[in-house]
Amino acid sequence: MHLQIFATGGTLDKVYHDALSDYRIGDPVAPGILEEGRVDFRYDVESLLKKDSLELTDDDRALIRARVAACPHRHIVITHGTDTMTETAAALAGIADRIIVLTGAMQPARFRNSDAAFNLGLAVGAAQSLPAGIYIAMSGRIFEAGSVRKNRAAGRFETLADDRHPETP
Ligand SMILES: NC(=O)C[C@H](N)C(=O)O
């Protein structure tokens, strides 16, 4: 497997600027996480955008779509802010013959209690085991695009169908 990772920003890649007491999007954290994970596959990480996903425009989504559509690799993970991840997933609809998995984090990867490494690992596992399609890997689950929303109050992603996870035994 050759995995293509496109980084677009989001909290996953945020760094804290103490002097300004705010957050900026830093360089992609994915290479460091994959190195720490001692992965045994080839990959490329390319930074397409460095934005909070609340600031993504239609042009930004068109760029992401164009780069995914032109990617020669079948396995693609997109790191993305969580607030509008479902919108970007929707904007990728119709791209065939690729396994496209979007993931992000509720806490910056640079924070000790971050969900970033867990979520990226989940996305990598999903990308190599699912049929072609567009998916979101968050909250320890794999969702098909269009069947998921972010529950901001609860701090997790959940299915549109039922908030109480009835399929979970
Ligand atoms: N956790 C996050 O990524 C939220 C952030 N506002 C974003 O969507 O980029």
CSV table of N, CA and C and ligand atoms in Angstrom, one decimal:
chain,number,residue,atom,x,y,z
A,1,MET,N,0.8,-1.2,0.0
A,1,MET,CA,0.0,0.0,0.0
A,1,MET,C,0.9,1.3,0.0
A,2,HIS,N,0.5,2.2,-0.8
A,2,HIS,CA,1.1,3.5,-0.8
A,2,HIS,C,0.0,4.5,-0.3
A,3,LEU,N,0.1,5.1,0.8
A,3,LEU,CA,-0.9,5.9,1.4
A,3,LEU,C,-0.6,7.4,1.1
A,4,GLN,N,-1.5,8.1,0.5
A,4,GLN,CA,-1.4,9.5,0.3
A,4,GLN,C,-2.1,10.3,1.4
A,5,ILE,N,-1.4,11.1,2.2
A,5,ILE,CA,-2.1,11.9,3.2
A,5,ILE,C,-2.1,13.4,2.7
A,6,PHE,N,-3.3,14.0,2.7
A,6,PHE,CA,-3.4,15.4,2.4
A,6,PHE,C,-3.8,16.1,3.7
A,7,ALA,N,-3.0,17.0,4.2
A,7,ALA,CA,-3.3,17.8,5.4
A,7,ALA,C,-4.0,19.1,5.0
A,8,THR,N,-5.0,19.4,5.7
A,8,THR,CA,-5.7,20.7,5.4
A,8,THR,C,-5.8,21.6,6.6
A,9,GLY,N,-5.3,21.2,7.7
A,9,GLY,CA,-5.3,22.0,8.9
A,9,GLY,C,-6.3,21.4,10.0
A,10,GLY,N,-7.0,22.3,10.7
A,10,GLY,CA,-7.8,21.9,11.8
A,10,GLY,C,-7.1,21.8,13.1
A,11,THR,N,-7.8,21.5,14.1
A,11,THR,CA,-7.2,21.5,15.5
A,11,THR,C,-6.1,20.5,15.6
A,12,LEU,N,-6.2,19.4,14.9
A,12,LEU,CA,-5.2,18.4,14.9
A,12,LEU,C,-3.8,19.0,14.7
A,13,ASP,N,-3.7,20.0,13.8
A,13,ASP,CA,-2.4,20.6,13.5
A,13,ASP,C,-2.1,21.9,14.3
A,14,LYS,N,-3.0,22.2,15.2
A,14,LYS,CA,-2.8,23.5,15.9
A,14,LYS,C,-1.6,23.5,16.9
A,15,VAL,N,-1.0,24.7,16.9
A,15,VAL,CA,0.0,25.0,17.9
A,15,VAL,C,-0.4,26.2,18.7
A,16,TYR,N,0.0,26.1,20.0
A,16,TYR,CA,-0.3,27.2,20.9
A,16,TYR,C,0.8,28.3,20.8
A,17,HIS,N,0.3,29.5,20.6
A,17,HIS,CA,1.3,30.6,20.6
A,17,HIS,C,1.1,31.4,21.9
A,18,ASP,N,2.0,31.1,22.8
A,18,ASP,CA,1.8,31.6,24.2
A,18,ASP,C,1.8,33.2,24.2
A,19,ALA,N,2.7,33.8,23.5
A,19,ALA,CA,2.8,35.3,23.5
A,19,ALA,C,1.5,35.9,23.1
A,20,LEU,N,0.8,35.3,22.1
A,20,LEU,CA,-0.4,35.8,21.6
A,20,LEU,C,-1.6,35.2,22.2
A,21,SER,N,-1.4,34.2,23.0
A,21,SER,CA,-2.5,33.4,23.6
A,21,SER,C,-3.5,33.0,22.6
A,22,ASP,N,-3.1,32.5,21.5
A,22,ASP,CA,-4.1,32.0,20.5
A,22,ASP,C,-3.4,30.8,19.8
A,23,TYR,N,-4.2,30.2,18.9
A,23,TYR,CA,-3.7,29.0,18.2
A,23,TYR,C,-3.5,29.3,16.7
A,24,ARG,N,-2.5,28.7,16.2
A,24,ARG,CA,-2.3,28.8,14.8
A,24,ARG,C,-2.2,27.4,14.2
A,25,ILE,N,-2.3,27.2,12.9
A,25,ILE,CA,-2.1,25.9,12.3
A,25,ILE,C,-0.6,25.7,12.0
A,26,GLY,N,0.0,24.7,12.6
A,26,GLY,CA,1.4,24.4,12.3
A,26,GLY,C,1.6,23.5,11.2
A,27,ASP,N,2.8,23.0,11.0
A,27,ASP,CA,3.1,22.0,10.0
A,27,ASP,C,2.3,20.7,10.3
A,28,PRO,N,2.0,19.9,9.3
A,28,PRO,CA,1.3,18.7,9.5
A,28,PRO,C,1.9,17.8,10.6
A,29,VAL,N,1.1,17.2,11.5
A,29,VAL,CA,1.7,16.3,12.5
A,29,VAL,C,1.7,14.9,12.0
A,30,ALA,N,1.0,14.6,10.9
A,30,ALA,CA,0.9,13.2,10.5
A,30,ALA,C,2.3,12.5,10.3
A,31,PRO,N,3.3,13.1,9.7
A,31,PRO,CA,4.6,12.4,9.6
A,31,PRO,C,5.1,11.9,10.9
A,32,GLY,N,5.1,12.8,11.9
A,32,GLY,CA,5.6,12.4,13.2
A,32,GLY,C,4.8,11.3,13.8
A,33,ILE,N,3.5,11.3,13.7
A,33,ILE,CA,2.7,10.3,14.3
A,33,ILE,C,3.0,8.9,13.6
A,34,LEU,N,3.1,9.0,12.3
A,34,LEU,CA,3.4,7.7,11.5
A,34,LEU,C,4.8,7.2,11.9
A,35,GLU,N,5.7,8.1,12.1
A,35,GLU,CA,7.0,7.6,12.5
A,35,GLU,C,7.0,7.0,13.9
A,36,GLU,N,6.3,7.6,14.8
A,36,GLU,CA,6.2,7.1,16.1
A,36,GLU,C,5.4,5.7,16.1
A,37,GLY,N,4.5,5.6,15.1
A,37,GLY,CA,3.8,4.3,15.0
A,37,GLY,C,4.6,3.3,14.3
A,38,ARG,N,5.8,3.6,13.8
A,38,ARG,CA,6.7,2.6,13.2
A,38,ARG,C,5.9,1.9,12.1
A,39,VAL,N,5.3,2.6,11.2
A,39,VAL,CA,4.4,2.0,10.2
A,39,VAL,C,5.3,1.4,9.1
A,40,ASP,N,4.8,0.3,8.5
A,40,ASP,CA,5.6,-0.4,7.5
A,40,ASP,C,4.8,-0.3,6.1
A,41,PHE,N,4.6,0.9,5.7
A,41,PHE,CA,4.1,1.1,4.3
A,41,PHE,C,4.6,2.4,3.8
A,42,ARG,N,4.6,2.6,2.5
A,42,ARG,CA,5.1,3.9,1.9
A,42,ARG,C,4.0,4.9,2.0
A,43,TYR,N,4.4,6.2,2.2
A,43,TYR,CA,3.4,7.2,2.3
A,43,TYR,C,4.0,8.6,1.9
A,44,ASP,N,3.1,9.5,1.5
A,44,ASP,CA,3.5,10.8,1.3
A,44,ASP,C,2.5,11.7,2.1
A,45,VAL,N,3.0,12.8,2.7
A,45,VAL,CA,2.1,13.7,3.4
A,45,VAL,C,2.3,15.1,2.6
A,46,GLU,N,1.2,15.6,2.2
A,46,GLU,CA,1.3,16.9,1.5
A,46,GLU,C,0.3,17.9,2.2
A,47,SER,N,0.8,19.1,2.5
A,47,SER,CA,0.0,20.1,3.1
A,47,SER,C,-0.7,20.9,2.0
A,48,LEU,N,-2.0,20.7,1.9
A,48,LEU,CA,-2.8,21.5,0.9
A,48,LEU,C,-3.2,22.8,1.5
A,49,LEU,N,-3.6,22.9,2.7
A,49,LEU,CA,-4.2,24.1,3.4
A,49,LEU,C,-3.8,24.0,4.8
A,50,LYS,N,-3.7,25.2,5.4
A,50,LYS,CA,-3.5,25.3,6.9
A,50,LYS,C,-4.5,26.2,7.5
A,51,LYS,N,-5.7,25.6,7.6
A,51,LYS,CA,-6.9,26.4,8.0
A,51,LYS,C,-7.7,25.7,9.0
A,52,ASP,N,-8.3,26.5,10.0
A,52,ASP,CA,-9.4,26.0,10.7
A,52,ASP,C,-10.5,25.6,9.7
A,53,SER,N,-11.2,24.5,9.9
A,53,SER,CA,-12.1,24.1,8.9
A,53,SER,C,-13.3,25.1,8.8
A,54,LEU,N,-13.6,25.9,9.9
A,54,LEU,CA,-14.6,26.9,9.8
A,54,LEU,C,-14.3,27.9,8.8
A,55,GLU,N,-13.1,28.1,8.4
A,55,GLU,CA,-12.7,29.1,7.5
A,55,GLU,C,-12.5,28.6,6.0
A,56,LEU,N,-12.8,27.3,5.8
A,56,LEU,CA,-12.7,26.8,4.5
A,56,LEU,C,-13.7,27.3,3.5
A,57,THR,N,-13.3,27.7,2.3
A,57,THR,CA,-14.3,28.3,1.3
A,57,THR,C,-14.6,27.2,0.3
A,58,ASP,N,-15.5,27.5,-0.6
A,58,ASP,CA,-15.9,26.6,-1.7
A,58,ASP,C,-14.6,26.4,-2.5
A,59,ASP,N,-13.8,27.4,-2.7
A,59,ASP,CA,-12.6,27.3,-3.5
A,59,ASP,C,-11.6,26.3,-2.9
A,60,ASP,N,-11.5,26.4,-1.5
A,60,ASP,CA,-10.7,25.4,-0.8
A,60,ASP,C,-11.2,24.0,-1.0
A,61,ARG,N,-12.5,23.8,-1.0
A,61,ARG,CA,-13.0,22.4,-1.1
A,61,ARG,C,-12.8,22.0,-2.6
A,62,ALA,N,-12.9,22.9,-3.5
A,62,ALA,CA,-12.7,22.6,-4.9
A,62,ALA,C,-11.2,22.1,-5.1
A,63,LEU,N,-10.3,22.8,-4.4
A,63,LEU,CA,-8.9,22.4,-4.5
A,63,LEU,C,-8.7,21.0,-3.9
A,64,ILE,N,-9.3,20.8,-2.7
A,64,ILE,CA,-9.1,19.4,-2.1
A,64,ILE,C,-9.7,18.4,-3.0
A,65,ARG,N,-10.8,18.6,-3.6
A,65,ARG,CA,-11.4,17.7,-4.5
A,65,ARG,C,-10.5,17.4,-5.7
A,66,ALA,N,-10.0,18.5,-6.3
A,66,ALA,CA,-9.2,18.4,-7.5
A,66,ALA,C,-7.9,17.5,-7.2
A,67,ARG,N,-7.3,17.8,-6.0
A,67,ARG,CA,-6.1,17.1,-5.7
A,67,ARG,C,-6.4,15.6,-5.4
A,68,VAL,N,-7.5,15.3,-4.8
A,68,VAL,CA,-7.9,13.9,-4.5
A,68,VAL,C,-8.2,13.2,-5.8
A,69,ALA,N,-8.9,13.9,-6.7
A,69,ALA,CA,-9.3,13.3,-8.0
A,69,ALA,C,-8.0,13.0,-8.8
A,70,ALA,N,-7.0,13.8,-8.7
A,70,ALA,CA,-5.8,13.7,-9.5
A,70,ALA,C,-4.8,12.8,-8.9
A,71,CYS,N,-5.0,12.3,-7.7
A,71,CYS,CA,-4.0,11.5,-6.9
A,71,CYS,C,-3.9,10.1,-7.6
A,72,PRO,N,-2.7,9.7,-7.9
A,72,PRO,CA,-2.5,8.4,-8.5
A,72,PRO,C,-2.7,7.2,-7.5
A,73,HIS,N,-2.7,7.5,-6.2
A,73,HIS,CA,-2.8,6.5,-5.2
A,73,HIS,C,-4.3,6.2,-4.9
A,74,ARG,N,-4.5,4.9,-4.6
A,74,ARG,CA,-5.9,4.5,-4.3
A,74,ARG,C,-6.3,4.8,-2.8
A,75,HIS,N,-5.3,4.8,-1.9
A,75,HIS,CA,-5.6,5.0,-0.5
A,75,HIS,C,-5.2,6.4,-0.1
A,76,ILE,N,-6.2,7.1,0.4
A,76,ILE,CA,-6.0,8.5,0.7
A,76,ILE,C,-6.6,8.8,2.1
A,77,VAL,N,-5.9,9.5,2.9
A,77,VAL,CA,-6.4,10.0,4.2
A,77,VAL,C,-6.3,11.5,4.2
A,78,ILE,N,-7.3,12.2,4.6
A,78,ILE,CA,-7.3,13.6,4.6
A,78,ILE,C,-7.4,14.1,6.1
A,79,THR,N,-6.4,14.8,6.6
A,79,THR,CA,-6.6,15.3,7.9
A,79,THR,C,-7.2,16.7,7.8
A,80,HIS,N,-8.2,17.0,8.7
A,80,HIS,CA,-9.1,18.0,8.5
A,80,HIS,C,-9.7,18.5,9.8
A,81,GLY,N,-10.1,19.7,9.9
A,81,GLY,CA,-10.8,20.2,11.1
A,81,GLY,C,-12.2,19.5,11.2
A,82,THR,N,-12.6,19.3,12.5
A,82,THR,CA,-13.8,18.5,12.7
A,82,THR,C,-15.1,19.3,12.4
A,83,ASP,N,-15.1,20.6,12.5
A,83,ASP,CA,-16.3,21.3,12.4
A,83,ASP,C,-17.0,21.2,11.1
A,84,THR,N,-16.2,21.1,10.0
A,84,THR,CA,-16.9,21.1,8.7
A,84,THR,C,-16.3,19.9,7.9
A,85,MET,N,-15.9,18.9,8.6
A,85,MET,CA,-15.4,17.6,8.0
A,85,MET,C,-16.5,17.0,7.1
A,86,THR,N,-17.7,17.0,7.6
A,86,THR,CA,-18.8,16.3,6.8
A,86,THR,C,-19.0,17.1,5.5
A,87,GLU,N,-18.9,18.4,5.6
A,87,GLU,CA,-19.1,19.2,4.3
A,87,GLU,C,-18.0,18.9,3.3
A,88,THR,N,-16.8,18.8,3.7
A,88,THR,CA,-15.8,18.4,2.7
A,88,THR,C,-16.0,17.0,2.2
A,89,ALA,N,-16.4,16.1,3.1
A,89,ALA,CA,-16.7,14.7,2.7
A,89,ALA,C,-17.8,14.7,1.6
A,90,ALA,N,-18.8,15.6,1.8
A,90,ALA,CA,-19.9,15.7,0.8
A,90,ALA,C,-19.3,16.3,-0.5
A,91,ALA,N,-18.4,17.2,-0.4
A,91,ALA,CA,-17.8,17.8,-1.7
A,91,ALA,C,-17.0,16.8,-2.5
A,92,LEU,N,-16.6,15.7,-1.9
A,92,LEU,CA,-15.8,14.7,-2.6
A,92,LEU,C,-16.7,13.6,-3.3
A,93,ALA,N,-18.0,13.7,-3.1
A,93,ALA,CA,-18.9,12.7,-3.6
A,93,ALA,C,-18.7,12.5,-5.1
A,94,GLY,N,-18.7,11.3,-5.6
A,94,GLY,CA,-18.6,11.0,-7.0
A,94,GLY,C,-17.2,10.6,-7.4
A,95,ILE,N,-16.2,10.8,-6.6
A,95,ILE,CA,-14.8,10.4,-6.9
A,95,ILE,C,-14.8,8.9,-6.8
A,96,ALA,N,-14.5,8.2,-7.9
A,96,ALA,CA,-14.6,6.7,-7.9
A,96,ALA,C,-13.3,6.1,-7.6
A,97,ASP,N,-13.3,4.8,-7.3
A,97,ASP,CA,-12.1,3.9,-7.2
A,97,ASP,C,-11.0,4.4,-6.2
A,98,ARG,N,-11.4,5.1,-5.2
A,98,ARG,CA,-10.5,5.5,-4.2
A,98,ARG,C,-11.1,5.2,-2.8
A,99,ILE,N,-10.3,4.9,-1.9
A,99,ILE,CA,-10.7,4.8,-0.5
A,99,ILE,C,-10.2,6.1,0.2
A,100,ILE,N,-11.2,6.9,0.5
A,100,ILE,CA,-10.9,8.3,1.0
A,100,ILE,C,-11.4,8.3,2.5
A,101,VAL,N,-10.5,8.6,3.4
A,101,VAL,CA,-10.9,8.6,4.8
A,101,VAL,C,-10.5,10.0,5.4
A,102,LEU,N,-11.5,10.7,5.9
A,102,LEU,CA,-11.2,12.0,6.6
A,102,LEU,C,-11.1,11.7,8.1
A,103,THR,N,-10.1,12.4,8.7
A,103,THR,CA,-10.0,12.3,10.2
A,103,THR,C,-9.5,13.6,10.7
A,104,GLY,N,-9.6,13.8,12.0
A,104,GLY,CA,-9.1,15.1,12.6
A,104,GLY,C,-9.0,14.8,14.1
A,105,ALA,N,-9.0,15.9,14.9
A,105,ALA,CA,-8.9,15.7,16.3
A,105,ALA,C,-9.7,16.8,17.1
A,106,MET,N,-10.2,16.4,18.2
A,106,MET,CA,-10.8,17.4,19.1
A,106,MET,C,-9.8,18.2,19.9
A,107,GLN,N,-8.6,17.7,20.1
A,107,GLN,CA,-7.5,18.4,20.8
A,107,GLN,C,-6.3,18.4,19.9
A,108,PRO,N,-5.5,19.4,19.9
A,108,PRO,CA,-4.3,19.4,19.1
A,108,PRO,C,-3.4,18.2,19.4
A,109,ALA,N,-2.7,17.7,18.3
A,109,ALA,CA,-1.8,16.6,18.5
A,109,ALA,C,-0.7,16.9,19.5
A,110,ARG,N,-0.4,18.1,19.6
A,110,ARG,CA,0.7,18.5,20.5
A,110,ARG,C,0.3,18.5,22.0
A,111,PHE,N,-1.0,18.3,22.2
A,111,PHE,CA,-1.5,18.2,23.6
A,111,PHE,C,-1.3,16.7,24.1
A,112,ARG,N,-1.0,16.5,25.3
A,112,ARG,CA,-0.8,15.1,25.8
A,112,ARG,C,-2.1,14.3,25.8
A,113,ASN,N,-3.2,14.9,26.0
A,113,ASN,CA,-4.5,14.2,26.0
A,113,ASN,C,-5.2,14.2,24.7
A,114,SER,N,-4.4,14.4,23.6
A,114,SER,CA,-5.0,14.5,22.3
A,114,SER,C,-5.5,13.2,21.8
A,115,ASP,N,-6.6,13.2,21.0
A,115,ASP,CA,-7.1,12.1,20.3
A,115,ASP,C,-6.5,11.9,18.9
A,116,ALA,N,-5.5,12.8,18.5
A,116,ALA,CA,-5.0,12.8,17.2
A,116,ALA,C,-4.4,11.5,16.7
A,117,ALA,N,-3.4,11.0,17.5
A,117,ALA,CA,-2.8,9.7,17.1
A,117,ALA,C,-3.7,8.6,17.0
A,118,PHE,N,-4.6,8.5,17.9
A,118,PHE,CA,-5.7,7.4,17.9
A,118,PHE,C,-6.5,7.5,16.6
A,119,ASN,N,-6.9,8.8,16.3
A,119,ASN,CA,-7.8,9.0,15.1
A,119,ASN,C,-7.0,8.7,13.8
A,120,LEU,N,-5.8,9.2,13.7
A,120,LEU,CA,-5.0,8.9,12.5
A,120,LEU,C,-4.8,7.4,12.3
A,121,GLY,N,-4.5,6.7,13.4
A,121,GLY,CA,-4.3,5.3,13.3
A,121,GLY,C,-5.6,4.6,12.8
A,122,LEU,N,-6.7,5.1,13.3
A,122,LEU,CA,-8.0,4.5,12.9
A,122,LEU,C,-8.2,4.7,11.4
A,123,ALA,N,-7.9,5.9,11.0
A,123,ALA,CA,-8.1,6.3,9.5
A,123,ALA,C,-7.2,5.4,8.7
A,124,VAL,N,-5.9,5.2,9.1
A,124,VAL,CA,-5.0,4.4,8.3
A,124,VAL,C,-5.5,3.0,8.2
A,125,GLY,N,-6.0,2.4,9.3
A,125,GLY,CA,-6.5,1.1,9.3
A,125,GLY,C,-7.7,1.0,8.4
A,126,ALA,N,-8.6,2.0,8.5
A,126,ALA,CA,-9.8,2.0,7.6
A,126,ALA,C,-9.4,2.1,6.1
A,127,ALA,N,-8.4,2.9,5.8
A,127,ALA,CA,-8.0,3.1,4.4
A,127,ALA,C,-7.5,1.8,3.8
A,128,GLN,N,-7.0,0.9,4.6
A,128,GLN,CA,-6.4,-0.3,4.0
A,128,GLN,C,-7.4,-1.5,4.1
A,129,SER,N,-8.5,-1.3,4.6
A,129,SER,CA,-9.4,-2.5,4.8
A,129,SER,C,-10.8,-2.3,4.2
A,130,LEU,N,-11.2,-1.0,3.8
A,130,LEU,CA,-12.5,-0.8,3.3
A,130,LEU,C,-12.6,-0.8,1.8
A,131,PRO,N,-13.8,-1.1,1.2
A,131,PRO,CA,-13.9,-0.9,-0.2
A,131,PRO,C,-13.9,0.6,-0.6
A,132,ALA,N,-13.8,0.9,-1.9
A,132,ALA,CA,-13.8,2.3,-2.4
A,132,ALA,C,-15.0,3.0,-1.8
A,133,GLY,N,-14.7,4.3,-1.4
A,133,GLY,CA,-15.8,5.1,-0.9
A,133,GLY,C,-15.2,6.2,-0.1
A,134,ILE,N,-16.1,7.0,0.5
A,134,ILE,CA,-15.7,8.2,1.3
A,134,ILE,C,-16.2,8.0,2.7
A,135,TYR,N,-15.2,8.1,3.6
A,135,TYR,CA,-15.5,7.7,5.0
A,135,TYR,C,-15.0,8.8,6.0
A,136,ILE,N,-15.6,8.8,7.2
A,136,ILE,CA,-15.0,9.7,8.3
A,136,ILE,C,-14.7,8.7,9.4
A,137,ALA,N,-13.4,8.9,9.9
A,137,ALA,CA,-12.9,8.1,11.0
A,137,ALA,C,-12.8,9.0,12.2
A,138,MET,N,-13.7,8.9,13.1
A,138,MET,CA,-13.7,9.7,14.3
A,138,MET,C,-14.4,9.0,15.4
A,139,SER,N,-14.1,9.3,16.7
A,139,SER,CA,-14.7,8.7,17.8
A,139,SER,C,-14.6,7.2,17.9
A,140,GLY,N,-13.5,6.7,17.3
A,140,GLY,CA,-13.3,5.2,17.3
A,140,GLY,C,-14.2,4.5,16.4
A,141,ARG,N,-14.9,5.2,15.5
A,141,ARG,CA,-15.8,4.6,14.5
A,141,ARG,C,-15.5,5.0,13.1
A,142,ILE,N,-16.0,4.2,12.2
A,142,ILE,CA,-15.9,4.5,10.8
A,142,ILE,C,-17.3,4.8,10.3
A,143,PHE,N,-17.5,6.0,9.8
A,143,PHE,CA,-18.8,6.4,9.3
A,143,PHE,C,-18.7,6.5,7.7
A,144,GLU,N,-19.8,6.2,7.1
A,144,GLU,CA,-19.9,6.5,5.6
A,144,GLU,C,-20.2,8.0,5.6
A,145,ALA,N,-19.6,8.7,4.6
A,145,ALA,CA,-19.9,10.1,4.4
A,145,ALA,C,-21.4,10.2,4.2
A,146,GLY,N,-22.0,11.2,4.8
A,146,GLY,CA,-23.5,11.4,4.6
A,146,GLY,C,-24.3,10.8,5.7
A,147,SER,N,-23.6,10.0,6.6
A,147,SER,CA,-24.4,9.3,7.6
A,147,SER,C,-24.0,9.8,9.0
A,148,VAL,N,-23.3,10.9,9.1
A,148,VAL,CA,-22.6,11.3,10.3
A,148,VAL,C,-22.7,12.8,10.6
A,149,ARG,N,-22.7,13.1,11.8
A,149,ARG,CA,-22.6,14.6,12.2
A,149,ARG,C,-21.7,14.7,13.4
A,150,LYS,N,-21.2,15.9,13.6
A,150,LYS,CA,-20.4,16.2,14.8
A,150,LYS,C,-21.4,16.6,15.9
A,151,ASN,N,-21.3,16.0,17.0
A,151,ASN,CA,-22.1,16.5,18.2
A,151,ASN,C,-21.2,17.3,19.0
A,152,ARG,N,-21.3,18.6,18.8
A,152,ARG,CA,-20.3,19.5,19.5
A,152,ARG,C,-20.4,19.4,21.0
A,153,ALA,N,-21.6,19.4,21.5
A,153,ALA,CA,-21.8,19.4,22.9
A,153,ALA,C,-21.2,18.2,23.6
A,154,ALA,N,-21.4,17.0,22.9
A,154,ALA,CA,-20.8,15.8,23.5
A,154,ALA,C,-19.4,15.6,23.1
A,155,GLY,N,-18.9,16.3,22.1
A,155,GLY,CA,-17.5,16.2,21.8
A,155,GLY,C,-17.2,14.9,21.0
A,156,ARG,N,-18.1,14.5,20.2
A,156,ARG,CA,-17.9,13.3,19.4
A,156,ARG,C,-18.7,13.3,18.1
A,157,PHE,N,-18.4,12.3,17.2
A,157,PHE,CA,-19.1,12.2,16.0
A,157,PHE,C,-20.1,11.0,16.2
A,158,GLU,N,-21.3,11.1,15.6
A,158,GLU,CA,-22.3,10.1,15.8
A,158,GLU,C,-23.1,10.0,14.5
A,159,THR,N,-23.8,8.9,14.4
A,159,THR,CA,-24.6,8.6,13.2
A,159,THR,C,-25.8,9.6,13.2
A,160,LEU,N,-26.3,9.9,12.0
A,160,LEU,CA,-27.5,10.7,11.8
A,160,LEU,C,-28.7,9.9,12.2
A,161,ALA,N,-28.6,8.5,12.1
A,161,ALA,CA,-29.7,7.7,12.2
A,161,ALA,C,-30.2,7.6,13.7
A,162,ASP,N,-29.3,7.5,14.6
A,162,ASP,CA,-29.7,7.3,16.0
A,162,ASP,C,-28.6,7.7,16.9
A,163,ASP,N,-28.9,8.6,17.8
A,163,ASP,CA,-27.8,9.2,18.7
A,163,ASP,C,-27.4,8.1,19.8
A,164,ARG,N,-28.2,7.1,20.0
A,164,ARG,CA,-28.0,6.2,21.1
A,164,ARG,C,-27.2,5.0,20.8
A,165,HIS,N,-26.7,5.0,19.5
A,165,HIS,CA,-25.9,3.8,19.1
A,165,HIS,C,-26.6,2.5,19.4
A,166,PRO,N,-27.8,2.2,18.8
A,166,PRO,CA,-28.5,1.0,19.1
A,166,PRO,C,-27.8,-0.2,18.6
A,167,GLU,N,-26.9,0.0,17.6
A,167,GLU,CA,-26.2,-1.2,17.0
A,167,GLU,C,-25.1,-1.7,17.9
A,168,THR,N,-24.7,-0.9,18.9
A,168,THR,CA,-23.6,-1.3,19.8
A,168,THR,C,-24.2,-2.3,20.9
A,169,PRO,N,-23.6,-3.5,21.0
A,169,PRO,CA,-24.2,-4.4,21.9
A,169,PRO,C,-23.9,-3.9,23.4
B,1,LIG,N1,-11.5,20.2,16.4
B,1,LIG,C1,-11.5,21.0,15.3
B,1,LIG,O1,-10.8,20.6,14.4
B,1,LIG,C2,-12.4,22.2,15.3
B,1,LIG,C3,-11.8,23.3,14.4
B,1,LIG,N2,-12.7,24.5,14.6
B,1,LIG,C4,-11.9,23.0,13.0
B,1,LIG,O2,-12.9,22.5,12.5
B,1,LIG,O3,-10.9,23.2,12.3
